[in-house]
Coordinates of C-alpha atoms in Angstrom, one line a residue:
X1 CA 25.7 6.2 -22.8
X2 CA 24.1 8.5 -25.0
X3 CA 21.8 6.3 -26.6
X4 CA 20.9 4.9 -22.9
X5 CA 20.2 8.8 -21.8
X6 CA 18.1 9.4 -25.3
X7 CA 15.9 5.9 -24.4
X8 CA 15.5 7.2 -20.7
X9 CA 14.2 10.4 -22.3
X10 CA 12.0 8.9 -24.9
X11 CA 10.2 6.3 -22.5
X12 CA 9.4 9.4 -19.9
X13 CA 8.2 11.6 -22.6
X14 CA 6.1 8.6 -23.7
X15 CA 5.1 7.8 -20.2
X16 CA 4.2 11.9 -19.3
X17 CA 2.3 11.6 -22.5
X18 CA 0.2 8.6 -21.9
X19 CA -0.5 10.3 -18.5
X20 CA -1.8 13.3 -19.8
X21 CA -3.8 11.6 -22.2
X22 CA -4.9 9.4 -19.2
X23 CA -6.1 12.8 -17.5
X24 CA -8.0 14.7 -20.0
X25 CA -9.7 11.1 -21.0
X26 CA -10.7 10.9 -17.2
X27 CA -12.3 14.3 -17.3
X28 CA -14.6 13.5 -20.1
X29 CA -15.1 9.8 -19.5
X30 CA -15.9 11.0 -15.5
X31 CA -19.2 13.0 -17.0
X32 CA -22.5 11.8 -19.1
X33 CA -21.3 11.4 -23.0
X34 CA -23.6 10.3 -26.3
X35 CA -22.5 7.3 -26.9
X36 CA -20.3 8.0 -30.0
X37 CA -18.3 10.4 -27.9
X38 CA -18.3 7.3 -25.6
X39 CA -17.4 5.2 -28.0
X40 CA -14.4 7.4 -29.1
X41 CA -13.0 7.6 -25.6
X42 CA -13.0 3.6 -25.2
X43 CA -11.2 3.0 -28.4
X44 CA -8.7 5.8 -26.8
X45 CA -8.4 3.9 -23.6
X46 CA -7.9 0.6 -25.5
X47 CA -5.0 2.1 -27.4
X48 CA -3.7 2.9 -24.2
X49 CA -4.2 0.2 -22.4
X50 CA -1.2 -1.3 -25.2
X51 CA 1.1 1.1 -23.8
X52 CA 3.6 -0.1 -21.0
X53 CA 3.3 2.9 -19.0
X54 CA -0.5 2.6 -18.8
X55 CA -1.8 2.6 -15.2
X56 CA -4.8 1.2 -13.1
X57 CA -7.2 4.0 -13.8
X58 CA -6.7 3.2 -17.6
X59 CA -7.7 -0.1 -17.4
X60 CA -10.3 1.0 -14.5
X61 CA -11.7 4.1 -17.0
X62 CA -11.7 1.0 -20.1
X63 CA -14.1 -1.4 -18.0
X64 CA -16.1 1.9 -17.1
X65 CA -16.6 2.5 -20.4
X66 CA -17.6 -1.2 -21.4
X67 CA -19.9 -1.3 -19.0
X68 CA -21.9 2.0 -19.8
X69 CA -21.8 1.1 -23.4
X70 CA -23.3 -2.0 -22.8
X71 CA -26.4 -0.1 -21.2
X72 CA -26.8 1.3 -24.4
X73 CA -26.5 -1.4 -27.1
X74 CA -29.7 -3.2 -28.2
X75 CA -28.2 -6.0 -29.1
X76 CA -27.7 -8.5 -26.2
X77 CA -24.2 -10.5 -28.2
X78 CA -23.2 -6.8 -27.9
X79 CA -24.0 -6.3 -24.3
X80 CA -22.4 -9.5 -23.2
X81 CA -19.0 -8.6 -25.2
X82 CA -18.9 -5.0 -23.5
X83 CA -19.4 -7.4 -20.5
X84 CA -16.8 -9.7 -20.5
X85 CA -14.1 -7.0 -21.9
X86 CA -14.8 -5.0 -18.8
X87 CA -14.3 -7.7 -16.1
X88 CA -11.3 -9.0 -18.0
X89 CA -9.6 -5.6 -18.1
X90 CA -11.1 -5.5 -14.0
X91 CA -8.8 -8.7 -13.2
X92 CA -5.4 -6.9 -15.1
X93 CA -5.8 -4.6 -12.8
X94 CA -3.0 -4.6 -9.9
X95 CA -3.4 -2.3 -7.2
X96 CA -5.0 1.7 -7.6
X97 CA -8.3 2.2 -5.4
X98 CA -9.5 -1.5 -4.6
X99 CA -12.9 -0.2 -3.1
X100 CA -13.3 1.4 -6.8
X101 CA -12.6 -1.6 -8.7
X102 CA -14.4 -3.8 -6.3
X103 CA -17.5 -1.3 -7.3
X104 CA -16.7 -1.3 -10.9
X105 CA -16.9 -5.2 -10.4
X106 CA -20.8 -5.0 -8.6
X107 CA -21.4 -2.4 -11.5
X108 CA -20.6 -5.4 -14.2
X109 CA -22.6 -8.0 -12.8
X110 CA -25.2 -5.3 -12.1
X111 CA -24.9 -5.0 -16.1
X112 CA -25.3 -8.4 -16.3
X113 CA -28.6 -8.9 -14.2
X114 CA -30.2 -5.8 -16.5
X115 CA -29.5 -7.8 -20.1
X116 CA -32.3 -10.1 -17.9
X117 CA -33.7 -9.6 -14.5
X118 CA -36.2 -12.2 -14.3
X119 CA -33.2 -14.7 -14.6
X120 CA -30.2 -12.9 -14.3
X121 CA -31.3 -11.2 -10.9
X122 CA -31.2 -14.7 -9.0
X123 CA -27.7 -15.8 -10.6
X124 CA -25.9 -12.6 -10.0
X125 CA -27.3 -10.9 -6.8
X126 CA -24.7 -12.5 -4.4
X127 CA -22.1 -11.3 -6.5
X128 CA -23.3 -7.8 -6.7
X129 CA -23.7 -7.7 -3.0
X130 CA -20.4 -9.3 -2.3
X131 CA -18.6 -7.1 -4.3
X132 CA -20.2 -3.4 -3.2
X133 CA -19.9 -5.0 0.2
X134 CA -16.2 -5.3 -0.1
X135 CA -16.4 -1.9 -2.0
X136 CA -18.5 -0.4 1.0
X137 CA -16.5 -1.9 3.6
X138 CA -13.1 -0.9 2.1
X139 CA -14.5 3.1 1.6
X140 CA -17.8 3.7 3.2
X141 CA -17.7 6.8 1.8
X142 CA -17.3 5.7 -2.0
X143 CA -20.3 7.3 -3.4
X144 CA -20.6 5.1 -6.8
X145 CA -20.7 2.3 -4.2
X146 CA -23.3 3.7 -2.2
X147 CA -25.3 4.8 -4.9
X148 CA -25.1 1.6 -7.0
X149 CA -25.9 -0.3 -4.1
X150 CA -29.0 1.7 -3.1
X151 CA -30.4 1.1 -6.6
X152 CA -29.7 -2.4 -6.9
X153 CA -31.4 -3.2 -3.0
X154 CA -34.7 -0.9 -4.1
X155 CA -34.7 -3.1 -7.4
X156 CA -34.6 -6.0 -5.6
X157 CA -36.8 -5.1 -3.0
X158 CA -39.4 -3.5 -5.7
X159 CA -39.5 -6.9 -7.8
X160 CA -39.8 -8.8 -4.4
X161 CA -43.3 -6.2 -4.0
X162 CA -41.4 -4.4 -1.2
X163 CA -39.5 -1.5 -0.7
X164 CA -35.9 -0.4 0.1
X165 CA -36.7 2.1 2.8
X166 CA -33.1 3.1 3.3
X167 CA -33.6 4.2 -0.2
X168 CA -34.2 7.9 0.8
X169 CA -31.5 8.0 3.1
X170 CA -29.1 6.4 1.0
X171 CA -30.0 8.9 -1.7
X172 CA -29.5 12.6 0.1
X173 CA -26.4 10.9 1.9
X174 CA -25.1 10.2 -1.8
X175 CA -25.9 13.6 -3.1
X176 CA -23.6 14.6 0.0
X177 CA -21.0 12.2 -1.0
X178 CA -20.9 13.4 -4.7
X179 CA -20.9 17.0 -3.6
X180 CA -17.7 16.9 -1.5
X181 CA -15.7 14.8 -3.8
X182 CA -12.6 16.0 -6.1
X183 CA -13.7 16.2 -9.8
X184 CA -10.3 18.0 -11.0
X185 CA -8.3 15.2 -10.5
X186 CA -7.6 11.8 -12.3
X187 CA -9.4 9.7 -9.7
X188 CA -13.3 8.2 -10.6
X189 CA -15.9 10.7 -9.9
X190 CA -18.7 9.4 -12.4
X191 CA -21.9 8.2 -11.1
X192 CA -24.1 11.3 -9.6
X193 CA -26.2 11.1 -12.7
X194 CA -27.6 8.2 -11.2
X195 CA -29.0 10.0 -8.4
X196 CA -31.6 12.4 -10.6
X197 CA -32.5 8.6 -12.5

């Protein structure tokens, strides 16, 4: 009995850690980082993502990070690995905010498109717009789905030689978004940066 009481204590000390860890990686990853210190916190999240207490906003915070790194690498093997490690850590995920991991999904292929538009625009828009429509239908007010899908349509529209008007609109209703949302807690609030881009 004592050994079962000592195990019951270990695994919640383990699983309060992991939490907390979870936390204060969620506050840095939720704000612009150079990409060493981005870097850091994914290799963090991976070691988590091991643990059997880890939750859905690790593996969420772990494709997050795969997919901003792969923004940043020059090398397109590279890009394409940060790629596929995110949506692969997207499908482990069971339940948390589905319109977030819907967007996080639209945000990978949207990755995907940018290694090459010219080609990559035509195979992947659907699945863009399928998944921030689900995102968007889910949580209208999910500001990383509002804004990602804002600057995907004026992409589109701008290599079409149009223009997104909703773009505007879109844009100040974001700012709105990202204003009144939570960033003390756990829960994704990256993405405004994309509104002064």
């Amino acid at each position: 009995m004592k050994k079962l009481i000592i195990l019951a204590a270990s695994l919640l000390l383990a699983f309060n850690a992991s939490s907390q860890t979870i936390e204060a990686l969620a506050k840095k990853i939720n704000r612009p980082l150079p990409t060493t210190e981005l870097m850091t916190a994914r290799a963090q999240l991976e070691r988590l993502c091991t643990d059997t207490a880890a939750n859905w906003l690790t593996l969420y915070y772990l494709a997050y990070a795969d997919i901003e790194l792969s923004f940043r690498m020059e090398n397109t093997e590279q890009k394409l690995l940060y790629i596929k490690e995110a949506q692969d850590c997207l499908l482990k995920i069971n339940g948390g905010d589905v319109s977030e991991v819907e967007t996080l999904r639209g945000y990978a292929y949207f990755a995907l498109m940018a290694i090459n538009p010219a080609e990559n625009g035509p195979r992947y828009a659907q699945d863009i717009l399928a998944c921030l429509g689900k995102a968007l239908q889910i949580n209208p007010d999910n500001p990383r789905a509002v804004v990602i899908n804002a600057i995907f349509k004026n992409n589109m529209y701008k290599s079409m030689g149009s223009r997104y008007k909703e773009f505007e609109t879109d844009m100040n209703r974001c700012r709105k978004l990202f204003d009144g949302q939570d960033t003390t807690s756990v829960k994704p609030c990256w993405g405004s940066v994309y509104l002064e881009q």
